């Protein structure tokens, strides 16, 4: 899928904020990812067309940034920090245990990330870019289960809380 | 600094964090900020001044950038070429330097202080369009800042003819998407233009040619959040705090093996590392002793227990201790920590975050991480440290702090900071350990490659 008519209108609002349309590449990639759960080749082509760029340029930008998933991912992205303050507080262990626990899951994608700036809560992790921690694997899995069964409301996969895009 | 009550414990000097501490329940809302923090009340005072006088006040305060490099803010603003328009202001809220966590706190908990600072700064440098580049992973910060921007427009603090001054300003929140190098000011500008966040060669500096090849000022969140205080209370008030060219306050993010990790705002130069680590952060966790600490983010050379009494003075730490206060991230490691493991993790970070534009960094960061990995995991060789120093000398010629640079941005030389630190403080211990590992492996029937 790509951008719907409503998305296109929203895309135009975003483009209008910038002196040059090309600046809208990142926000439009976020928009597409929020809609589809990943950034598809079709979405990149549409963005290129909207902005008067080549699809190659959009792909070049997209592939540089870790938040953009170019393959379908789970609805929940769990980002576990293993950088220094998390490392010395059990971050690697947390990552390893969560990864094996959700290896087979199609809903949860566990990834190791660089410092997410939640070091005063080490070991820290994010679920669709909401901060959590400190937690051991048991506590973290409990949080993830709460998102899965709806007791906690998850953000979209690009971390946008509501459907409208912040100004 | 010591407590005026004579109890002797180190204290904080709250300025940019005062309000968010005082009203944890709602400090980010425009109502609370206006009612309880006089938010936006410096605007009239600033608009009554000449823009150049605002720049002068910031210069006189000796405010220095709080993003890492510590460059004079007023001086940077005065580098803008006269009469070249359009020009832009970009606030750097990318905050990716490991273990720095102050800027997203300021966005989440006091966005109106930042917006007020942006309006004053934009007025001073005569621009009508400003951007805040918010690190992509900071979802709550983007929500709160986005709401604050909408509220500021509605209340007339942004948009056309702000408070009847004739000054117009639009403010755009731009979310990143995950990469450390967008924190470098020229990487940020590339990213804002919709490209890979690859840094650009300087000169031209952004003040001459930045985003869209127009004059651009890039400043850190904490730097801009400080500006309203300077305009409200005067340059003299600000530079009466601190000493020398380390005036005012800074927020230090203390983490690692401490009892109370957190953000602490203290008066520069009058406060020591000991006040910060042992006093405010409660010291090394229960029953352990300090092994070493990293004073200013991943890029800063490490310091040892004997440096605890050094003042938090940017020039002292650079000149005397050959390190830097950098991004204000103080990482504390106790006696259970393996310095090689820490060095390897930083090596892995730089390898992952190198954008690949410059050869010494792209190739060097990978080799540094590989060699440190084998050293930390029992496969090291007794000359590995010298091997690192030998090829590292091609990344940082001379290997002396402040680091020389063979790359476009400072990420390149930063890759060598952990290695230089290991060599400075742990050389004998490491060589002995590598020898022991070699001896152990020699006794195996099949030696690992
Ligand atoms: C690799 C690299 C990463 C950086 N990351 C940040 C960052 O996350 N936030 C920041 O404010 N400055 C960062 N900087 C420093 C910026 O280039 C720039 O000096 C700063 O934003 C200027 O603002 P200031 O003068 O107010 O400090 C980084 C620099 C480099 C080389």
Coordinates of C-alpha atoms and ligand atoms in Angstrom, one line a residue:
Chain A
X1 CA 0.0 0.0 0.0
X2 CA 1.1 3.6 -0.2
X3 CA -0.4 7.0 0.6
X4 CA -4.2 7.5 0.4
X5 CA -5.9 10.7 -0.6
X6 CA -6.1 11.7 3.0
X7 CA -2.4 11.0 3.4
X8 CA -1.7 13.0 0.4
X9 CA -3.5 16.0 1.9
X10 CA -1.5 15.6 5.0
X11 CA 1.7 15.2 3.0
X12 CA 1.0 18.5 1.3
X13 CA 0.6 20.2 4.7
X14 CA 4.0 18.8 5.7
X15 CA 5.6 19.9 2.5
X16 CA 4.3 23.4 2.9
X17 CA 6.1 23.9 6.1
X18 CA 9.5 23.8 4.4
X19 CA 11.1 26.3 2.1
X20 CA 12.1 23.4 -0.2
X21 CA 10.0 20.2 -0.6
X22 CA 13.0 17.9 -0.3
X23 CA 13.1 18.6 3.4
X24 CA 9.8 16.6 3.7
X25 CA 11.5 13.3 3.0
X26 CA 11.9 12.2 6.6
X27 CA 8.5 13.3 7.8
X28 CA 6.8 11.6 4.8
X29 CA 8.8 8.4 5.4
X30 CA 7.5 8.5 9.0
X31 CA 4.0 9.1 7.7
X32 CA 4.2 6.1 5.3
X33 CA 5.7 3.9 8.0
X34 CA 2.9 4.8 10.5
X35 CA 0.3 3.9 7.8
X36 CA 1.7 0.6 6.5
X37 CA 3.8 -0.6 9.4
X38 CA 6.9 -0.4 7.2
X39 CA 8.3 1.6 4.3
X40 CA 7.4 -0.2 1.1
X41 CA 9.1 0.4 -2.2
X42 CA 5.8 1.8 -3.5
X43 CA 5.6 4.3 -0.7
X44 CA 9.1 5.5 -1.5
X45 CA 8.1 5.9 -5.2
X46 CA 5.1 7.9 -4.2
X47 CA 7.2 10.1 -1.9
X48 CA 9.6 10.6 -4.7
X49 CA 6.9 11.7 -7.0
X50 CA 5.3 14.0 -4.5
X51 CA 8.6 15.8 -3.9
X52 CA 10.0 15.7 -7.5
X53 CA 12.9 13.4 -6.5
X54 CA 14.1 10.1 -7.8
X55 CA 13.1 6.9 -5.9
X56 CA 16.8 6.2 -5.6
X57 CA 17.3 9.4 -3.6
X58 CA 14.4 8.5 -1.3
X59 CA 15.8 5.0 -0.8
X60 CA 19.2 6.4 -0.2
X61 CA 17.9 8.6 2.6
X62 CA 15.5 6.0 4.0
X63 CA 18.2 3.3 4.2
X64 CA 20.5 5.5 6.3
X65 CA 18.2 5.8 9.3
X66 CA 17.6 2.9 11.8
X67 CA 14.0 3.8 12.5
X68 CA 12.8 3.0 9.0
X69 CA 11.9 -0.6 8.4
X70 CA 12.2 -1.6 4.8
X71 CA 10.7 -5.0 5.5
X72 CA 7.4 -5.7 7.4
X73 CA 8.2 -5.6 11.1
X74 CA 6.1 -6.6 14.2
X75 CA 3.5 -4.1 15.3
X76 CA 5.7 -3.5 18.4
X77 CA 9.3 -2.6 18.0
X78 CA 11.2 -3.2 21.3
X79 CA 14.5 -1.3 21.3
X80 CA 16.9 -2.5 24.0
X81 CA 19.8 -0.3 24.8
X82 CA 23.2 -2.0 25.4
X83 CA 25.3 1.2 25.5
X84 CA 27.5 1.9 28.5
X85 CA 25.2 2.7 31.4
X86 CA 22.8 0.0 30.3
X87 CA 25.6 -2.5 29.6
X88 CA 27.0 -2.2 33.1
X89 CA 23.5 -2.6 34.5
X90 CA 22.6 -5.8 32.6
X91 CA 21.5 -4.4 29.1
X92 CA 23.1 -7.3 27.1
X93 CA 21.3 -9.9 29.3
X94 CA 18.0 -8.1 28.8
X95 CA 18.5 -7.9 25.1
X96 CA 19.5 -11.6 24.8
X97 CA 16.6 -12.8 26.8
X98 CA 14.0 -10.7 25.1
X99 CA 15.3 -11.6 21.7
X100 CA 15.1 -15.3 22.3
X101 CA 11.7 -15.0 24.0
X102 CA 10.2 -13.2 21.0
X103 CA 12.2 -14.9 18.2
X104 CA 9.1 -16.6 16.8
X105 CA 6.7 -13.7 17.4
X106 CA 5.3 -11.9 14.4
X107 CA 4.0 -9.1 16.6
X108 CA 7.2 -8.1 18.4
X109 CA 10.5 -7.2 16.8
X110 CA 13.3 -7.0 19.4
X111 CA 16.3 -4.9 18.4
X112 CA 19.6 -3.9 20.0
X113 CA 20.0 -0.1 19.9
X114 CA 22.5 2.5 20.8
X115 CA 22.0 4.8 23.7
X116 CA 18.4 6.0 23.9
X117 CA 19.1 8.6 26.6
X118 CA 17.2 6.9 29.4
X119 CA 20.5 6.1 31.3
X120 CA 19.1 7.1 34.7
X121 CA 16.7 4.1 34.2
X122 CA 19.3 1.6 33.1
X123 CA 18.8 -1.0 31.8
X124 CA 16.3 0.8 29.6
X125 CA 14.2 -0.1 26.6
X126 CA 11.6 1.5 24.4
X127 CA 8.4 0.0 23.0
X128 CA 7.5 1.9 19.9
X129 CA 9.6 4.7 21.3
X130 CA 7.9 5.0 24.7
X131 CA 10.5 4.7 27.5
X132 CA 10.7 1.9 30.0
X133 CA 13.1 0.7 32.6
X134 CA 14.9 -0.2 34.7
X135 CA 13.7 -3.8 34.1
X136 CA 14.9 -7.3 34.1
X137 CA 13.7 -9.7 31.3
X138 CA 10.7 -10.7 33.4
X139 CA 9.6 -7.2 34.1
X140 CA 10.2 -6.1 30.5
X141 CA 8.2 -9.0 29.1
X142 CA 5.4 -8.1 31.4
X143 CA 5.4 -4.6 29.9
X144 CA 5.4 -6.0 26.4
X145 CA 2.5 -8.3 27.2
X146 CA 0.5 -5.3 28.4
X147 CA 1.0 -3.6 25.1
X148 CA 0.0 -6.8 23.3
X149 CA -3.3 -7.3 25.1
X150 CA -4.1 -3.6 25.0
X151 CA -3.7 -2.7 28.7
X152 CA -1.1 -0.2 27.5
X153 CA -1.8 1.8 24.4
X154 CA 1.1 1.6 22.0
X155 CA 2.3 4.3 19.7
X156 CA 2.4 3.7 15.9
X157 CA 5.6 2.0 14.7
X158 CA 7.3 5.3 13.9
X159 CA 6.5 6.5 17.4
X160 CA 3.7 8.9 16.6
X161 CA 1.1 9.0 19.3
X162 CA -1.9 10.2 17.5
X163 CA -2.8 10.0 13.9
X164 CA -2.1 13.6 13.2
X165 CA 1.5 14.5 12.7
X166 CA 3.0 17.1 15.1
X167 CA 3.5 20.5 13.5
Chain B
X1 CA 29.9 24.6 45.4
X2 CA 29.1 24.1 49.0
X3 CA 25.8 24.6 50.8
X4 CA 25.3 28.1 52.2
X5 CA 23.7 26.6 55.3
X6 CA 27.1 25.3 56.3
X7 CA 26.1 21.7 56.2
X8 CA 28.7 21.3 53.6
X9 CA 26.9 19.1 51.1
X10 CA 27.2 20.0 47.5
X11 CA 24.1 21.7 46.1
X12 CA 22.6 22.4 42.7
X13 CA 22.2 25.8 41.2
X14 CA 18.9 25.6 39.4
X15 CA 18.2 27.9 36.4
X16 CA 17.0 26.1 33.4
X17 CA 15.7 23.1 35.4
X18 CA 14.2 25.2 38.2
X19 CA 10.6 25.3 36.9
X20 CA 10.4 21.7 35.8
X21 CA 11.6 20.6 39.2
X22 CA 9.1 22.9 40.9
X23 CA 6.0 21.7 39.0
X24 CA 6.6 18.1 38.0
X25 CA 2.9 17.6 37.5
X26 CA 2.3 20.0 34.6
X27 CA 5.4 22.2 33.8
X28 CA 5.1 21.5 30.1
X29 CA 1.7 23.1 29.7
X30 CA 1.4 26.6 28.5
X31 CA -1.0 27.5 31.4
X32 CA 1.4 26.3 34.1
X33 CA 4.4 27.9 32.3
X34 CA 2.6 31.3 32.0
X35 CA 1.0 31.3 35.4
X36 CA 3.8 29.9 37.5
X37 CA 7.0 30.7 35.5
X38 CA 6.3 34.0 33.7
X39 CA 6.9 32.2 30.4
X40 CA 7.3 34.5 27.4
X41 CA 7.7 37.6 29.6
X42 CA 11.2 38.3 28.3
X43 CA 9.9 38.8 24.8
X44 CA 8.8 42.4 25.3
X45 CA 12.1 43.2 26.9
X46 CA 14.0 41.6 23.9
X47 CA 11.8 43.3 21.3
X48 CA 12.5 46.6 22.9
X49 CA 16.3 46.1 22.3
X50 CA 18.1 46.2 19.0
X51 CA 18.8 42.7 17.7
X52 CA 22.5 43.4 17.9
X53 CA 22.2 44.4 21.5
X54 CA 20.7 41.0 22.2
X55 CA 23.6 39.3 20.5
X56 CA 26.0 41.6 22.6
X57 CA 24.3 40.6 25.8
X58 CA 24.7 36.9 25.0
X59 CA 28.4 37.6 24.1
X60 CA 28.9 39.5 27.4
X61 CA 27.4 36.6 29.4
X62 CA 30.2 34.3 28.0
X63 CA 27.5 31.7 27.3
X64 CA 29.1 28.8 25.6
X65 CA 27.4 26.1 23.6
X66 CA 26.2 23.2 25.7
X67 CA 26.0 20.6 22.9
X68 CA 29.6 19.5 23.1
X69 CA 32.1 21.9 21.5
X70 CA 31.6 24.8 23.9
X71 CA 31.8 27.5 21.3
X72 CA 30.9 31.1 22.3
X73 CA 27.2 31.5 21.5
X74 CA 27.3 35.3 21.0
X75 CA 30.4 34.9 18.9
X76 CA 28.8 32.3 16.7
X77 CA 25.8 34.6 16.2
X78 CA 28.0 37.5 15.2
X79 CA 29.6 35.4 12.4
X80 CA 26.4 35.7 10.3
X81 CA 27.2 37.7 7.2
X82 CA 25.5 41.1 7.2
X83 CA 22.4 41.5 5.1
X84 CA 22.3 38.0 3.7
X85 CA 18.7 36.7 3.8
X86 CA 17.0 34.3 4.2
X87 CA 18.8 32.8 7.2
X88 CA 17.8 30.2 9.6
X89 CA 18.0 29.0 13.2
X90 CA 18.2 25.2 13.9
X91 CA 18.0 23.9 17.4
X92 CA 19.9 20.7 17.9
X93 CA 17.7 18.3 19.8
X94 CA 19.3 15.1 18.4
X95 CA 21.0 14.2 21.7
X96 CA 22.7 10.9 20.7
X97 CA 26.0 11.2 22.6
X98 CA 26.0 8.1 24.8
X99 CA 24.7 8.7 28.3
X100 CA 23.5 12.3 27.7
X101 CA 19.9 12.7 28.7
X102 CA 19.3 16.3 29.5
X103 CA 18.0 17.7 26.3
X104 CA 14.9 15.5 26.0
X105 CA 14.1 16.2 29.6
X106 CA 14.1 19.9 28.7
X107 CA 11.8 19.2 25.7
X108 CA 9.4 16.9 27.6
X109 CA 9.2 19.0 30.7
X110 CA 9.8 22.7 29.8
X111 CA 9.2 23.2 26.0
X112 CA 8.0 26.7 26.5
X113 CA 11.3 27.8 28.0
X114 CA 12.9 26.5 24.8
X115 CA 10.3 28.2 22.5
X116 CA 10.8 31.5 24.4
X117 CA 14.6 31.1 23.8
X118 CA 14.0 30.4 20.1
X119 CA 11.9 33.5 19.7
X120 CA 14.6 35.7 21.4
X121 CA 17.5 34.0 19.5
X122 CA 15.6 34.3 16.1
X123 CA 14.9 38.0 16.8
X124 CA 18.6 38.5 17.7
X125 CA 19.8 36.9 14.5
X126 CA 17.0 38.3 12.4
X127 CA 15.4 35.2 11.0
X128 CA 11.7 34.4 10.5
X129 CA 12.0 30.6 10.3
X130 CA 13.4 28.3 12.9
X131 CA 13.6 24.5 13.1
X132 CA 13.9 22.1 16.1
X133 CA 15.5 18.9 15.0
X134 CA 14.3 16.3 17.5
X135 CA 15.9 12.9 17.6
X136 CA 13.4 10.4 16.1
X137 CA 13.4 8.2 19.1
X138 CA 12.1 11.0 21.4
X139 CA 8.4 10.4 20.9
X140 CA 7.2 12.0 24.1
X141 CA 9.4 15.0 23.5
X142 CA 8.0 15.4 20.0
X143 CA 4.4 15.2 21.4
X144 CA 5.1 17.8 24.1
X145 CA 7.0 20.2 21.9
X146 CA 4.5 19.8 19.1
X147 CA 1.6 20.7 21.5
X148 CA 3.7 23.6 23.0
X149 CA 4.3 25.0 19.5
X150 CA 0.6 24.9 18.7
X151 CA -0.2 26.6 22.0
X152 CA 2.4 29.2 21.4
X153 CA 1.0 30.0 18.0
X154 CA -2.5 30.3 19.5
X155 CA -1.3 32.6 22.2
X156 CA 0.5 34.8 19.7
X157 CA 4.1 34.0 20.8
X158 CA 4.8 32.5 17.3
X159 CA 3.5 33.5 13.9
X160 CA 3.0 37.0 12.5
X161 CA 3.7 40.2 14.3
X162 CA 4.5 38.6 17.7
X163 CA 3.1 40.7 20.5
X164 CA 2.7 43.6 18.1
X165 CA 6.5 43.9 17.6
X166 CA 6.4 43.5 13.9
X167 CA 8.6 40.5 14.3
X168 CA 7.4 37.3 12.5
X169 CA 8.6 33.8 13.3
X170 CA 7.5 30.4 12.2
X171 CA 8.8 27.3 14.0
X172 CA 8.9 23.8 12.5
X173 CA 9.4 20.6 14.5
X174 CA 11.4 18.2 12.4
X175 CA 11.8 14.6 13.6
X176 CA 14.9 12.7 12.9
X177 CA 14.8 8.9 12.3
X178 CA 17.6 7.3 14.1
X179 CA 21.3 8.1 13.6
X180 CA 23.9 9.7 15.9
X181 CA 25.7 11.6 13.2
X182 CA 22.7 13.9 12.7
X183 CA 23.8 15.5 16.0
X184 CA 26.9 16.9 14.2
X185 CA 25.7 20.3 13.1
X186 CA 26.5 19.9 9.4
X187 CA 25.1 16.3 9.5
X188 CA 21.9 17.8 11.0
X189 CA 21.7 20.3 8.1
X190 CA 22.0 17.5 5.5
X191 CA 19.4 15.5 7.3
X192 CA 17.1 18.5 7.4
X193 CA 17.4 18.8 3.7
X194 CA 16.1 15.3 3.3
X195 CA 19.4 13.6 2.7
X196 CA 21.6 11.1 4.5
X197 CA 22.9 12.9 7.6
X198 CA 26.4 13.2 6.2
X199 CA 28.5 16.0 7.7
X200 CA 29.9 18.6 5.3
X201 CA 33.3 20.0 5.1
X202 CA 34.0 23.3 6.9
X203 CA 34.6 26.0 5.9
X204 CA 32.1 27.2 4.9
X205 CA 30.8 27.1 8.4
X206 CA 27.0 26.9 8.8
X207 CA 26.8 30.6 9.9
X208 CA 28.0 31.4 6.4
X209 CA 26.4 28.6 4.4
X210 CA 24.2 26.2 6.3
X211 CA 20.8 24.7 5.4
X212 CA 19.7 25.4 1.8
X213 CA 23.1 27.1 1.4
X214 CA 21.8 30.0 3.5
X215 CA 23.4 31.4 6.7
X216 CA 22.3 29.1 9.6
X217 CA 22.9 29.1 13.3
X218 CA 22.9 25.7 15.0
X219 CA 22.6 25.6 18.8
X220 CA 21.9 23.0 21.4
X221 CA 18.6 22.8 23.3
X222 CA 20.1 23.7 26.7
X223 CA 22.0 26.6 25.1
X224 CA 18.9 28.2 23.7
X225 CA 16.9 27.4 26.9
X226 CA 19.4 29.5 28.8
X227 CA 19.0 32.6 26.6
X228 CA 15.8 33.9 28.1
X229 CA 17.4 33.9 31.6
X230 CA 20.3 36.0 30.3
X231 CA 18.0 38.5 28.7
X232 CA 15.7 38.6 31.7
X233 CA 18.4 39.0 34.4
X234 CA 21.3 40.4 32.5
X235 CA 24.7 39.2 31.2
X236 CA 26.4 40.3 34.5
X237 CA 24.1 38.1 36.5
X238 CA 24.9 35.1 34.4
X239 CA 28.6 35.5 34.3
X240 CA 28.8 36.2 38.0
X241 CA 28.2 32.5 38.2
X242 CA 31.1 30.2 37.5
X243 CA 34.6 31.5 36.7
X244 CA 36.9 32.3 33.9
X245 CA 35.3 31.3 30.6
X246 CA 33.1 28.7 32.3
X247 CA 30.2 30.9 33.4
X248 CA 26.7 30.1 34.5
X249 CA 25.4 26.6 35.0
X250 CA 25.3 23.3 33.1
X251 CA 23.2 20.2 33.4
X252 CA 25.3 17.1 33.9
X253 CA 23.7 13.7 33.2
X254 CA 25.3 11.3 35.7
X255 CA 24.8 7.6 35.2
X256 CA 26.5 4.2 35.5
X257 CA 27.4 2.8 38.8
X258 CA 26.1 5.5 41.0
X259 CA 23.4 5.4 43.7
X260 CA 21.3 8.3 42.2
X261 CA 21.7 8.6 38.5
X262 CA 20.1 11.7 37.1
X263 CA 20.4 15.2 35.7
X264 CA 22.0 17.7 38.0
X265 CA 22.3 21.4 37.2
X266 CA 25.3 23.0 38.9
X267 CA 27.4 26.1 38.8
X268 CA 30.3 25.7 36.5
X269 CA 33.9 25.9 37.9
X270 CA 32.7 26.2 41.5
X271 CA 31.6 22.6 41.5
X272 CA 33.9 19.6 41.3
X273 CA 33.5 16.1 39.9
X274 CA 33.5 14.9 43.5
X275 CA 30.5 17.2 44.3
X276 CA 28.7 15.8 41.4
X277 CA 29.5 12.1 41.6
X278 CA 29.9 11.6 45.3
X279 CA 27.6 14.3 46.5
X280 CA 24.7 14.8 44.2
X281 CA 24.6 11.4 42.6
X282 CA 25.2 9.6 45.9
X283 CA 28.6 8.1 45.1
X284 CA 29.5 4.7 43.7
X285 CA 27.0 2.1 44.4
X286 CA 27.0 0.2 47.6
X287 CA 30.2 -1.3 48.8
X288 CA 32.2 -0.6 45.6
X289 CA 34.9 1.9 44.7
X290 CA 35.4 4.2 41.7
X291 CA 37.6 2.7 39.0
X292 CA 37.3 5.4 36.4
X293 CA 34.8 7.9 34.9
X294 CA 34.1 9.4 31.5
X295 CA 33.5 13.1 32.0
X296 CA 31.8 14.4 28.9
X297 CA 30.2 11.8 26.6
X298 CA 31.7 8.9 24.6
X299 CA 34.1 11.2 22.8
X300 CA 35.8 12.5 25.9
X301 CA 39.0 10.8 27.3
X302 CA 38.5 9.0 30.5
X303 CA 39.5 10.3 34.0
X304 CA 40.6 8.6 37.2
X305 CA 39.8 8.8 40.9
X306 CA 42.7 11.2 41.4
X307 CA 40.8 13.7 39.2
X308 CA 37.7 13.9 41.3
X309 CA 38.6 17.2 42.9
X310 CA 39.0 18.9 39.5
X311 CA 36.6 21.8 38.9
X312 CA 33.8 21.5 36.3
X313 CA 35.6 24.2 34.2
X314 CA 35.7 23.5 30.5
X315 CA 39.2 25.0 29.9
X316 CA 40.7 23.4 33.0
X317 CA 39.4 19.9 32.0
X318 CA 40.7 20.4 28.4
X319 CA 44.0 22.1 29.3
X320 CA 45.1 20.3 32.4
X321 CA 43.3 17.0 32.2
X322 CA 43.5 16.5 28.4
X323 CA 39.8 15.6 28.3
X324 CA 36.6 17.7 28.0
X325 CA 33.2 18.4 29.5
X326 CA 31.7 17.8 26.1
X327 CA 28.0 17.0 26.3
X328 CA 27.9 16.9 30.1
X329 CA 27.4 13.1 30.3
X330 CA 29.3 11.7 33.3
X331 CA 29.6 7.9 33.2
X332 CA 30.8 6.3 36.4
X333 CA 32.4 2.8 36.6
X334 CA 33.2 0.9 39.7
X335 CA 35.9 -1.7 40.5
X336 CA 33.9 -4.5 38.9
X337 CA 34.1 -2.9 35.4
X338 CA 36.4 -4.2 32.7
X339 CA 37.9 -1.1 31.0
X340 CA 38.4 -3.2 27.8
X341 CA 34.7 -4.1 27.7
X342 CA 33.8 -0.4 28.0
X343 CA 36.3 0.5 25.3
X344 CA 35.0 -2.2 23.0
X345 CA 31.4 -1.1 23.5
X346 CA 32.3 2.5 22.6
X347 CA 34.2 1.1 19.6
X348 CA 31.1 -0.8 18.5
X349 CA 29.1 2.4 18.9
X350 CA 31.4 4.5 16.7
X351 CA 31.6 1.7 14.1
X352 CA 27.8 1.6 13.9
X353 CA 27.4 5.4 13.8
X354 CA 30.2 6.2 11.4
X355 CA 28.4 7.6 8.3
X356 CA 31.0 6.2 6.0
X357 CA 32.0 9.5 4.3
X358 CA 35.6 9.7 5.3
X359 CA 38.0 6.8 5.0
X360 CA 39.9 7.0 8.3
X361 CA 36.7 6.9 10.3
X362 CA 34.8 4.4 8.1
X363 CA 37.6 1.9 8.0
X364 CA 39.3 2.8 11.3
X365 CA 36.2 2.5 13.5
X366 CA 35.6 -1.0 12.3
X367 CA 39.2 -2.1 13.0
X368 CA 39.2 -0.5 16.4
X369 CA 36.0 -2.4 17.4
X370 CA 37.4 -5.7 16.0
X371 CA 40.7 -5.5 17.8
X372 CA 39.1 -4.3 21.1
X373 CA 36.6 -7.2 20.9
X374 CA 39.3 -9.8 20.7
X375 CA 41.3 -8.1 23.5
X376 CA 38.2 -8.0 25.8
X377 CA 37.4 -11.6 25.0
X378 CA 40.6 -13.5 25.7
X379 CA 41.9 -13.5 22.2
X380 CA 44.1 -10.5 22.4
X381 CA 47.8 -10.3 21.6
X382 CA 50.4 -8.5 23.7
X383 CA 51.1 -5.9 21.0
X384 CA 47.4 -5.2 20.3
X385 CA 47.4 -2.0 22.2
X386 CA 50.3 -0.8 20.1
X387 CA 48.7 -2.0 17.0
X388 CA 45.6 0.1 17.8
X389 CA 47.8 3.1 18.5
X390 CA 49.8 2.6 15.3
X391 CA 46.8 2.6 13.0
X392 CA 45.0 5.1 15.2
X393 CA 47.8 7.5 14.6
X394 CA 46.4 7.7 11.0
X395 CA 43.0 8.8 12.4
X396 CA 44.4 11.1 15.1
X397 CA 47.9 12.2 14.1
X398 CA 50.0 12.6 17.3
X399 CA 47.3 10.9 19.5
X400 CA 47.3 13.9 21.8
X401 CA 44.2 15.6 23.2
X402 CA 42.8 17.9 21.9
X403 CA 42.7 15.4 19.0
X404 CA 43.9 16.4 15.6
X405 CA 41.4 15.5 12.8
X406 CA 41.8 13.7 9.5
X407 CA 38.0 13.5 8.9
X408 CA 35.3 16.0 8.1
X409 CA 33.6 15.8 11.5
X410 CA 34.7 15.1 15.0
X411 CA 33.3 11.5 15.1
X412 CA 36.6 10.4 13.4
X413 CA 38.9 11.4 16.2
X414 CA 36.4 10.4 18.8
X415 CA 36.9 6.8 17.8
X416 CA 40.3 6.9 19.3
X417 CA 39.3 8.3 22.6
X418 CA 38.7 4.9 24.3
X419 CA 42.1 3.6 23.0
X420 CA 44.0 6.7 24.1
X421 CA 42.3 6.4 27.5
X422 CA 43.2 2.7 27.9
X423 CA 46.8 3.5 27.0
X424 CA 46.9 6.4 29.4
X425 CA 45.6 4.7 32.4
X426 CA 45.6 0.9 32.0
X427 CA 48.5 0.2 29.7
X428 CA 50.6 -2.1 32.0
X429 CA 47.5 -3.9 33.3
X430 CA 46.3 -4.6 29.7
X431 CA 49.7 -5.8 28.4
X432 CA 50.0 -8.1 31.3
X433 CA 46.6 -9.5 30.7
X434 CA 47.2 -10.0 26.9
X435 CA 50.5 -11.8 27.8
X436 CA 48.5 -14.1 30.1
X437 CA 45.9 -14.7 27.4
X438 CA 48.7 -15.6 24.9
X439 CA 50.3 -18.0 27.4
X440 CA 46.9 -19.6 28.1
X441 CA 46.2 -20.1 24.3
X442 CA 49.7 -21.5 23.7
X443 CA 48.8 -24.3 26.0
X444 CA 45.7 -25.3 23.9
X445 CA 46.0 -28.1 21.4
X446 CA 44.3 -26.0 18.7
X447 CA 44.9 -22.3 19.0
X448 CA 42.2 -20.0 17.9
X449 CA 43.0 -18.0 14.7
Ligands
LIG1 C1 29.4 13.2 16.0 C2 28.8 14.5 16.6 C3 27.6 14.4 17.3 C4 27.1 15.5 17.9 N1 25.9 15.3 18.6 C5 25.3 16.4 19.1 C6 24.0 16.3 19.8 O1 23.4 15.3 19.8 N2 23.5 17.5 20.3 C7 24.1 18.7 20.2 O2 23.5 19.7 20.6 N3 25.3 18.8 19.6 C8 25.9 17.7 19.1 N4 27.1 17.8 18.5 C9 27.8 19.2 18.4 C10 27.2 20.0 17.2 O3 28.0 19.7 16.1 C11 27.3 21.5 17.5 O4 28.5 21.8 18.0 C12 26.2 22.0 18.5 O5 25.0 21.5 18.2 C13 26.2 23.5 18.5 O6 25.4 24.0 19.5 P1 26.0 24.7 20.8 O7 27.0 25.7 20.3 O8 24.8 25.4 21.4 O9 26.6 23.7 21.7 C14 27.7 16.7 17.9 C15 28.9 16.8 17.2 C16 29.5 15.7 16.6 C17 30.8 15.8 15.9

